[in-house]
Amino acid sequence: MRAVLPLFFLFLGGLPGAARAQAPPMDFSGPFRIAGIAIEGNRITKPRVILRELLLSEGDTVTSKDLYARIERSTQNLRNLSLFNSVGIMPLFLGPNEVFLTVTVNERWYWWPEPIFRVADPNFNTWWLTRDLRRVNFGAYLNRYNFRGRNETLYVKFQLGYTKELAMRYRIPFVDRKERWGFSIGGGYAEQNEVTVATRDNKRVFARYEQEEVRTERKVELQASLRKAHDIRHGWRLAFVHADVRDTVRRATGDYFRNNASDSRYLALGYTFSIDRRDSRVFPLKGHYTEFRFDRLGLGLLGSAEPRVTILQAHVERLAQLKPRWSVGGSLRARTTLDRDLPYYNQEGLGYSNNVRGYEYYIVDGQHAAVGKANVLFALVQPREYYLNPIPLEAFRTLYVAVYLHAFVDAGYAWDDRYAAQNPLANTVLTGTGVGLDLVSSYDQVLRLEYSVNGRSETGLYLHFNQPF
């Protein structure tokens, strides 16, 4: 009888409609404890370099919403290192309150002999007006990225052409146990047969010698960096600069260096504070960025030709992704010089590193300048990674491609109380509007083709190789 009872109850359990107990479904709403983190694909990169960028650590406890937000931001941090072709972070739930993370990376090629073929003018279109091959720089960088697997960078630059230059730099992102302090050291020598000595009608005026250099420059710089949080950085700089020019340049300007000297030696101190919460540093679509920079050129220690210049700069970006294909963004850059006795060698207005789109052919000198930019982007081809198996080298098999259409509005102003009489664009509002096409590809490559209309009703098709902000 005892042997029959179990079979009887088993038979009842198999009958249709028979009542039987069911295990309640597991609740995966969190909070979750990070049970562990595994890293795959890092043949060269040290695990600590990758773990440093994660907003999650083994033993942390987070909510479900916070888990996915931190995974997304950690992925962006790793991509912004520019060490990997692709990055993925996959959670594996071990139970209702435990999760295991697997970080998978595809490493780039870290030995990078980069050829140099760049125009010496402020932009490609300005060079295209003359197509003068004497105004082209050519040579090569020998870059060693991710040196020793610690995200250290070492490069040597050898350049001929318009500017003959030899330079090198070494950077290490962290040297302490808490992985917050880093430093870099670099220096170089450059010489040119031609320099800008003035602007007239907002066009550059040059001094040139065919057989001898017009200007030489030597520079050594030390930098220290502090990363107290993932997105917050501090940087300090100390540099020594020695530049000299031929007497022709000195006579042509009268103020190329301080006190009309033919050479200038000075020490420079600098400080930078930045908060970077953009999804990408190469071509951001959402997030924000804030930077403040202070530079003091000349400490009063190296003679009367030493500049006495204090420069303050600010840069703010705000970007938002409205829909998967639509993004909007805006930026503001401002630069002010506190000292009125500003040598021409140390001044910069608009048209070099900072410009209003549509005014690519102009240089607007000034002691103070500001530019605001606004963009609307539509993704023709949304960001995507393609794996090209036939390519023999693993570091080049992952191809990243994104293509965007954009429309923009820019406005800027340069305050000039020294050269404005001969440059009509100074002390006036400059505006530019237009549309463009952006191509973003692997190894941080950006190409922008823009059609612009400026405040003078001049139109143009312009080519750029960087992000708009």
Coordinates of C-alpha atoms in Angstrom, one line a residue:
M1 CA 0.0 0.0 0.0
R2 CA 2.8 2.4 0.8
A3 CA 4.3 1.8 -2.6
V4 CA 1.0 2.6 -4.3
L5 CA 0.4 6.0 -2.6
P6 CA 3.2 8.0 -4.3
L7 CA 2.0 6.7 -7.7
F8 CA -1.5 7.7 -6.9
F9 CA -0.6 11.3 -6.0
L10 CA 1.7 11.5 -9.1
F11 CA -1.3 10.3 -11.2
L12 CA -3.5 13.1 -9.6
G13 CA -0.9 15.7 -10.3
G14 CA -1.0 14.8 -14.0
L15 CA -4.7 15.0 -14.4
P16 CA -6.1 18.0 -16.2
G17 CA -7.2 20.7 -13.8
A18 CA -5.5 19.2 -10.9
A19 CA -4.3 21.7 -8.4
R20 CA -0.5 21.9 -8.0
A21 CA 1.9 24.4 -6.4
Q22 CA 3.9 26.6 -8.8
A23 CA 7.1 28.5 -7.9
P24 CA 6.6 32.3 -8.0
P25 CA 8.4 34.1 -10.8
M26 CA 11.7 35.7 -9.9
D27 CA 11.6 39.5 -9.4
F28 CA 14.4 41.2 -11.4
S29 CA 13.5 44.7 -10.4
G30 CA 16.6 45.1 -8.2
P31 CA 18.4 46.4 -6.4
F32 CA 21.4 44.5 -7.8
R33 CA 24.8 43.7 -6.3
I34 CA 27.7 43.6 -8.8
A35 CA 28.9 40.0 -8.3
G36 CA 31.9 40.4 -10.6
I37 CA 33.4 42.0 -13.7
A38 CA 35.2 40.1 -16.5
I39 CA 37.1 41.7 -19.4
E40 CA 37.5 40.2 -22.8
G41 CA 39.5 41.2 -25.9
N42 CA 42.2 43.3 -24.1
R43 CA 45.4 41.7 -25.5
I44 CA 47.5 44.8 -24.7
T45 CA 45.4 47.1 -22.5
K46 CA 45.8 46.5 -18.8
P47 CA 42.6 45.6 -16.9
R48 CA 43.1 48.6 -14.6
V49 CA 42.8 51.0 -17.5
I50 CA 39.4 49.6 -18.4
L51 CA 38.2 49.3 -14.8
R52 CA 39.1 53.0 -14.2
E53 CA 36.5 54.1 -16.8
L54 CA 33.6 52.0 -15.3
L55 CA 31.1 53.7 -13.0
L56 CA 30.4 50.2 -11.5
S57 CA 32.7 48.2 -9.3
E58 CA 32.5 44.7 -7.8
G59 CA 30.5 44.8 -4.7
D60 CA 28.4 47.9 -5.6
T61 CA 24.6 47.8 -5.2
V62 CA 22.5 49.8 -7.6
T63 CA 18.9 50.1 -8.7
S64 CA 17.7 48.7 -12.1
K65 CA 17.5 52.2 -13.6
D66 CA 20.9 53.2 -12.3
L67 CA 22.5 49.9 -13.5
Y68 CA 21.6 50.6 -17.2
A69 CA 22.5 54.3 -16.9
R70 CA 25.9 53.5 -15.5
I71 CA 26.5 50.8 -18.2
E72 CA 25.7 53.4 -20.9
R73 CA 28.0 56.0 -19.4
S74 CA 30.8 53.5 -18.8
T75 CA 30.6 52.4 -22.4
Q76 CA 30.9 56.0 -23.5
N77 CA 33.9 56.5 -21.2
L78 CA 35.7 53.5 -22.8
R79 CA 35.0 54.7 -26.3
N80 CA 36.3 58.2 -25.5
L81 CA 39.7 56.7 -24.6
S82 CA 40.2 56.2 -28.4
L83 CA 41.8 52.9 -27.6
F84 CA 39.1 50.6 -29.0
N85 CA 37.2 50.0 -32.2
S86 CA 34.2 48.8 -30.4
V87 CA 33.1 48.4 -26.8
G88 CA 30.3 46.3 -25.2
I89 CA 29.2 45.8 -21.6
M90 CA 26.8 42.8 -21.1
P91 CA 25.0 42.2 -17.8
L92 CA 24.3 38.6 -16.8
F93 CA 21.7 38.2 -14.0
L94 CA 22.7 35.5 -11.6
G95 CA 19.6 35.9 -9.5
P96 CA 17.0 38.5 -8.5
N97 CA 19.6 40.6 -6.8
E98 CA 22.9 39.8 -8.4
V99 CA 24.4 40.7 -11.8
F100 CA 27.7 39.8 -13.4
L101 CA 29.2 42.2 -16.0
T102 CA 31.3 41.2 -19.1
V103 CA 33.2 44.0 -20.8
T104 CA 34.2 43.2 -24.4
V105 CA 36.6 45.4 -26.3
N106 CA 38.2 45.3 -29.8
E107 CA 41.6 47.0 -29.6
R108 CA 42.8 49.5 -32.2
W109 CA 46.2 49.4 -33.9
Y110 CA 48.5 51.2 -31.5
W111 CA 51.7 51.7 -33.5
W112 CA 50.5 54.4 -35.9
P113 CA 52.9 56.0 -38.4
E114 CA 50.7 58.9 -39.4
P115 CA 51.7 60.8 -42.6
I116 CA 51.5 64.5 -42.5
F117 CA 50.1 66.4 -45.5
R118 CA 48.3 69.5 -44.2
V119 CA 47.9 72.9 -45.5
A120 CA 49.5 75.7 -43.5
D121 CA 46.5 78.1 -44.0
P122 CA 43.8 78.4 -41.4
N123 CA 41.5 76.0 -43.5
F124 CA 41.5 74.0 -46.7
N125 CA 39.5 76.6 -48.7
T126 CA 41.9 79.4 -48.0
W127 CA 44.8 77.2 -49.3
W128 CA 42.7 76.2 -52.3
L129 CA 42.6 79.8 -53.5
T130 CA 46.3 79.6 -54.4
R131 CA 47.0 75.9 -54.3
D132 CA 50.6 76.8 -53.5
L133 CA 52.5 73.7 -52.6
R134 CA 55.0 75.8 -50.7
R135 CA 52.2 76.3 -48.1
V136 CA 51.8 72.6 -47.4
N137 CA 53.4 70.7 -44.4
F138 CA 54.5 67.2 -45.0
G139 CA 56.2 64.6 -42.9
A140 CA 55.1 62.0 -40.4
Y141 CA 54.2 61.3 -36.8
L142 CA 55.3 58.1 -35.2
N143 CA 52.7 57.5 -32.6
R144 CA 52.7 54.8 -30.0
Y145 CA 49.3 54.8 -28.4
N146 CA 48.5 52.7 -25.3
F147 CA 52.2 52.4 -24.6
R148 CA 52.9 49.5 -22.1
G149 CA 49.1 48.9 -22.1
R150 CA 48.6 51.7 -19.7
N151 CA 47.0 54.3 -22.1
E152 CA 50.3 56.1 -22.2
T153 CA 51.1 58.1 -25.4
L154 CA 54.5 58.6 -27.0
Y155 CA 55.0 60.4 -30.3
V156 CA 57.7 61.9 -32.4
K157 CA 56.9 64.4 -35.1
F158 CA 59.2 65.1 -38.1
Q159 CA 57.8 67.8 -40.5
L160 CA 59.1 69.6 -43.6
G161 CA 57.5 72.1 -45.9
Y162 CA 56.0 75.4 -44.8
T163 CA 56.9 74.8 -41.2
K164 CA 59.9 72.7 -40.5
E165 CA 59.4 71.0 -37.1
L166 CA 60.8 68.4 -34.9
A167 CA 58.9 67.6 -31.7
M168 CA 58.1 64.8 -29.2
R169 CA 55.8 64.2 -26.3
Y170 CA 55.2 61.6 -23.6
R171 CA 52.0 61.4 -21.6
I172 CA 50.9 59.1 -18.8
P173 CA 47.3 59.3 -17.5
F174 CA 47.9 58.2 -14.0
V175 CA 50.9 57.6 -11.7
D176 CA 49.4 57.1 -8.3
R177 CA 47.5 54.2 -6.7
K178 CA 44.2 56.1 -6.8
E179 CA 44.7 56.6 -10.5
R180 CA 44.0 60.3 -10.4
W181 CA 47.3 62.1 -11.1
G182 CA 49.0 62.1 -14.5
F183 CA 51.6 64.1 -16.3
S184 CA 53.2 64.8 -19.7
I185 CA 56.4 66.3 -21.0
G186 CA 57.2 67.5 -24.4
G187 CA 59.1 69.9 -26.5
G188 CA 60.0 70.9 -30.0
Y189 CA 61.8 73.2 -32.5
A190 CA 60.1 74.9 -35.5
E191 CA 61.2 77.3 -38.2
Q192 CA 59.4 79.1 -41.0
N193 CA 60.4 81.0 -44.1
E194 CA 57.2 83.0 -43.9
V195 CA 55.1 84.5 -41.1
T196 CA 52.0 86.7 -40.8
V197 CA 53.0 90.2 -39.8
A198 CA 49.6 92.0 -40.1
T199 CA 46.1 92.0 -41.5
R200 CA 44.6 94.4 -43.9
D201 CA 41.0 94.2 -45.1
N202 CA 41.0 91.1 -42.9
K203 CA 43.5 89.4 -45.1
R204 CA 46.9 88.3 -43.9
V205 CA 50.1 90.2 -44.8
F206 CA 53.2 88.0 -44.9
A207 CA 57.0 88.5 -44.6
R208 CA 58.9 85.9 -46.5
Y209 CA 62.5 84.9 -47.2
E210 CA 63.1 82.2 -49.8
Q211 CA 66.4 80.9 -48.5
E212 CA 66.4 81.6 -44.8
E213 CA 64.0 81.2 -41.9
V214 CA 62.0 84.2 -40.9
R215 CA 61.0 82.9 -37.5
T216 CA 62.3 80.1 -35.2
E217 CA 60.7 78.8 -32.0
R218 CA 61.8 76.4 -29.3
K219 CA 59.4 75.2 -26.6
V220 CA 59.5 72.8 -23.6
E221 CA 56.3 72.1 -21.6
L222 CA 55.5 70.1 -18.5
Q223 CA 51.9 69.3 -17.6
A224 CA 50.2 67.7 -14.5
S225 CA 46.6 66.5 -14.5
L226 CA 44.2 65.6 -11.8
R227 CA 41.0 63.6 -12.4
K228 CA 39.1 63.7 -9.2
A229 CA 35.9 62.2 -10.8
H230 CA 35.3 60.5 -14.1
D231 CA 34.1 63.6 -15.9
I232 CA 36.0 66.4 -14.0
R233 CA 39.6 67.2 -14.8
H234 CA 42.2 69.8 -13.7
G235 CA 45.4 70.6 -15.6
W236 CA 48.4 72.7 -14.8
R237 CA 51.1 73.7 -17.3
L238 CA 54.6 75.2 -17.1
A239 CA 56.3 76.1 -20.3
F240 CA 59.5 77.8 -21.6
V241 CA 59.3 79.5 -25.0
H242 CA 62.0 81.1 -27.0
A243 CA 61.1 82.7 -30.3
D244 CA 63.0 85.0 -32.6
V245 CA 62.4 86.7 -35.9
R246 CA 64.4 88.6 -38.6
D247 CA 64.7 92.3 -38.4
T248 CA 62.4 92.6 -41.4
V249 CA 59.5 91.2 -39.4
R250 CA 60.3 93.5 -36.4
R251 CA 60.3 96.6 -38.7
A252 CA 57.2 95.5 -40.5
T253 CA 55.0 95.3 -37.4
G254 CA 56.7 97.3 -34.6
D255 CA 55.0 95.2 -32.0
Y256 CA 55.6 91.6 -33.1
F257 CA 57.4 91.1 -29.7
R258 CA 57.2 93.4 -26.7
N259 CA 59.4 96.5 -26.9
N260 CA 59.9 95.9 -30.6
A261 CA 62.5 93.2 -29.8
S262 CA 63.8 90.7 -32.3
D263 CA 63.4 87.7 -29.9
S264 CA 61.3 86.8 -26.9
R265 CA 62.0 84.4 -24.1
Y266 CA 59.4 83.7 -21.4
L267 CA 58.0 81.3 -19.0
A268 CA 54.2 80.5 -19.1
L269 CA 51.9 79.2 -16.5
G270 CA 48.5 77.7 -17.2
Y271 CA 45.5 76.1 -15.6
T272 CA 42.5 74.3 -17.1
F273 CA 39.3 73.0 -15.5
S274 CA 36.8 70.9 -17.5
I275 CA 33.6 69.0 -17.0
D276 CA 33.0 66.6 -19.9
R277 CA 29.7 64.7 -19.9
R278 CA 29.3 64.3 -23.7
D279 CA 28.6 60.9 -25.2
S280 CA 31.5 61.3 -27.6
R281 CA 34.5 63.7 -27.7
V282 CA 34.9 63.1 -31.4
F283 CA 31.4 63.9 -32.6
P284 CA 29.0 64.4 -29.7
L285 CA 25.2 64.1 -30.0
K286 CA 24.2 64.6 -26.4
G287 CA 25.6 65.7 -23.1
H288 CA 27.4 68.9 -22.0
Y289 CA 30.9 70.2 -21.8
T290 CA 32.4 73.1 -19.8
E291 CA 35.9 74.3 -19.9
F292 CA 37.7 77.3 -18.3
R293 CA 41.3 78.1 -19.2
F294 CA 43.8 80.5 -17.7
D295 CA 47.2 81.3 -19.2
R296 CA 49.9 83.8 -18.0
L297 CA 52.5 84.4 -20.6
G298 CA 55.6 85.9 -19.0
L299 CA 56.5 85.9 -15.3
G300 CA 58.8 88.9 -15.3
L301 CA 62.0 86.9 -15.0
L302 CA 63.6 86.8 -18.5
G303 CA 64.0 90.3 -19.7
S304 CA 62.2 93.3 -21.1
A305 CA 61.1 91.4 -24.3
E306 CA 59.1 89.0 -22.2
P307 CA 55.3 89.4 -22.7
R308 CA 53.1 90.4 -19.8
V309 CA 49.9 88.8 -21.0
T310 CA 47.0 87.1 -19.2
I311 CA 44.5 85.2 -21.2
L312 CA 41.2 83.8 -20.0
Q313 CA 39.1 81.4 -22.2
A314 CA 35.8 79.7 -21.7
H315 CA 34.0 77.0 -23.7
V316 CA 30.5 75.7 -23.1
E317 CA 28.6 73.0 -25.1
R318 CA 25.1 71.7 -24.6
L319 CA 23.7 68.9 -26.8
A320 CA 20.5 66.9 -26.7
Q321 CA 19.3 63.9 -28.7
L322 CA 15.5 64.5 -29.3
K323 CA 14.9 61.3 -31.2
P324 CA 17.1 58.5 -32.5
R325 CA 17.9 60.4 -35.7
W326 CA 17.5 64.0 -34.5
S327 CA 20.0 66.0 -32.3
V328 CA 20.4 69.7 -31.5
G329 CA 23.4 71.4 -30.0
G330 CA 24.9 74.8 -29.2
S331 CA 28.2 76.1 -28.1
L332 CA 29.8 79.3 -26.9
R333 CA 33.5 80.2 -26.9
A334 CA 35.0 83.4 -25.5
R335 CA 38.5 84.7 -25.1
T336 CA 39.7 87.8 -23.4
T337 CA 43.2 89.4 -22.9
L338 CA 43.5 91.4 -19.7
D339 CA 46.7 93.3 -20.7
R340 CA 46.6 96.1 -23.2
D341 CA 50.3 95.8 -24.2
L342 CA 49.7 92.7 -26.3
P343 CA 52.5 91.6 -28.8
Y344 CA 51.2 90.6 -32.2
Y345 CA 52.9 87.2 -31.7
N346 CA 50.6 86.4 -28.7
Q347 CA 47.3 87.7 -30.0
E348 CA 44.5 85.7 -31.6
G349 CA 41.0 86.9 -32.7
L350 CA 38.8 85.0 -35.1
G351 CA 39.7 82.9 -38.1
Y352 CA 42.4 80.5 -36.8
S353 CA 41.3 78.0 -34.2
N354 CA 37.9 79.7 -33.7
N355 CA 35.8 81.1 -36.5
V356 CA 32.3 82.0 -37.6
R357 CA 31.3 79.6 -40.4
G358 CA 31.0 81.5 -43.7
Y359 CA 34.1 83.7 -42.9
E360 CA 36.7 81.0 -43.7
Y361 CA 38.5 83.4 -46.0
Y362 CA 38.9 86.1 -43.3
I363 CA 41.1 86.8 -40.3
V364 CA 39.6 89.1 -37.7
D365 CA 42.3 90.3 -35.3
G366 CA 41.2 91.2 -31.8
Q367 CA 42.1 91.3 -28.1
H368 CA 38.8 89.8 -27.2
A369 CA 36.5 87.5 -29.1
A370 CA 33.3 85.4 -28.7
V371 CA 31.5 82.9 -31.0
G372 CA 28.2 81.2 -30.5
K373 CA 27.1 78.2 -32.7
A374 CA 23.9 76.3 -33.0
N375 CA 23.4 73.0 -34.9
V376 CA 20.5 70.7 -35.9
L377 CA 21.5 67.2 -37.0
F378 CA 19.6 64.4 -38.8
A379 CA 21.3 61.0 -39.0
L380 CA 21.1 59.8 -42.7
V381 CA 23.1 56.8 -41.6
Q382 CA 22.8 56.1 -37.9
P383 CA 26.1 55.1 -36.1
R384 CA 26.9 51.5 -36.9
E385 CA 29.8 49.2 -36.7
Y386 CA 30.6 46.8 -39.5
Y387 CA 32.8 43.8 -39.1
L388 CA 34.9 43.2 -42.2
N389 CA 36.2 39.6 -41.9
P390 CA 38.3 39.5 -45.1
I391 CA 40.7 42.2 -43.6
P392 CA 43.8 40.3 -42.3
L393 CA 44.5 42.6 -39.3
E394 CA 42.0 42.4 -36.4
A395 CA 42.6 46.0 -35.5
F396 CA 41.1 47.2 -38.8
R397 CA 38.2 44.7 -39.2
T398 CA 35.7 46.9 -37.3
L399 CA 34.5 49.8 -39.4
Y400 CA 32.5 52.6 -37.7
V401 CA 30.3 54.8 -40.0
A402 CA 27.8 57.6 -39.4
V403 CA 26.5 60.2 -41.8
Y404 CA 24.6 63.3 -40.8
L405 CA 22.8 66.2 -42.4
H406 CA 22.9 69.5 -40.5
A407 CA 21.8 73.1 -40.5
F408 CA 23.5 75.8 -38.5
V409 CA 23.5 79.4 -37.4
D410 CA 26.7 81.1 -36.1
A411 CA 27.4 84.5 -34.6
G412 CA 30.6 86.1 -33.5
Y413 CA 32.3 89.3 -32.5
A414 CA 35.9 90.4 -32.2
W415 CA 36.8 93.5 -30.1
D416 CA 39.9 95.2 -31.5
D417 CA 41.2 98.6 -30.4
R418 CA 44.6 98.3 -32.2
Y419 CA 44.1 97.2 -35.9
A420 CA 40.4 97.9 -36.5
A421 CA 41.1 100.9 -38.7
Q422 CA 42.4 98.7 -41.5
N423 CA 40.1 95.7 -40.8
P424 CA 36.4 96.4 -41.4
L425 CA 35.1 93.1 -39.8
A426 CA 36.5 94.0 -36.4
N427 CA 34.0 95.4 -33.9
T428 CA 31.1 94.2 -36.0
V429 CA 28.6 91.3 -35.5
L430 CA 29.5 88.4 -37.8
T431 CA 26.8 85.9 -38.7
G432 CA 26.8 82.8 -40.8
T433 CA 24.1 80.2 -41.7
G434 CA 24.1 77.1 -43.9
V435 CA 23.7 73.4 -44.3
G436 CA 26.2 70.6 -44.4
L437 CA 27.0 66.9 -44.6
D438 CA 29.1 65.1 -41.9
L439 CA 30.9 61.8 -42.2
V440 CA 32.2 60.2 -39.0
S441 CA 34.4 57.1 -39.4
S442 CA 36.8 54.8 -37.6
Y443 CA 39.9 56.1 -35.8
D444 CA 38.1 59.4 -34.9
Q445 CA 38.0 60.6 -38.5
V446 CA 35.5 63.5 -39.2
L447 CA 34.8 65.2 -42.5
R448 CA 32.4 68.1 -42.9
L449 CA 31.2 69.6 -46.1
E450 CA 29.3 72.9 -45.6
Y451 CA 27.5 75.4 -47.8
S452 CA 27.4 78.8 -46.0
V453 CA 26.1 82.3 -46.4
N454 CA 27.7 85.0 -44.3
G455 CA 26.6 88.4 -43.2
R456 CA 28.0 89.9 -46.3
S457 CA 25.8 87.7 -48.5
E458 CA 28.8 85.8 -49.6
T459 CA 28.4 82.1 -50.3
G460 CA 30.8 79.3 -50.3
L461 CA 31.3 75.5 -50.1
Y462 CA 33.8 74.7 -47.3
L463 CA 35.6 71.5 -46.3
H464 CA 36.6 70.8 -42.6
F465 CA 38.2 67.9 -40.8
N466 CA 36.9 68.4 -37.2
Q467 CA 33.7 68.7 -35.3
P468 CA 31.8 72.0 -35.6
F469 CA 32.1 73.1 -31.9

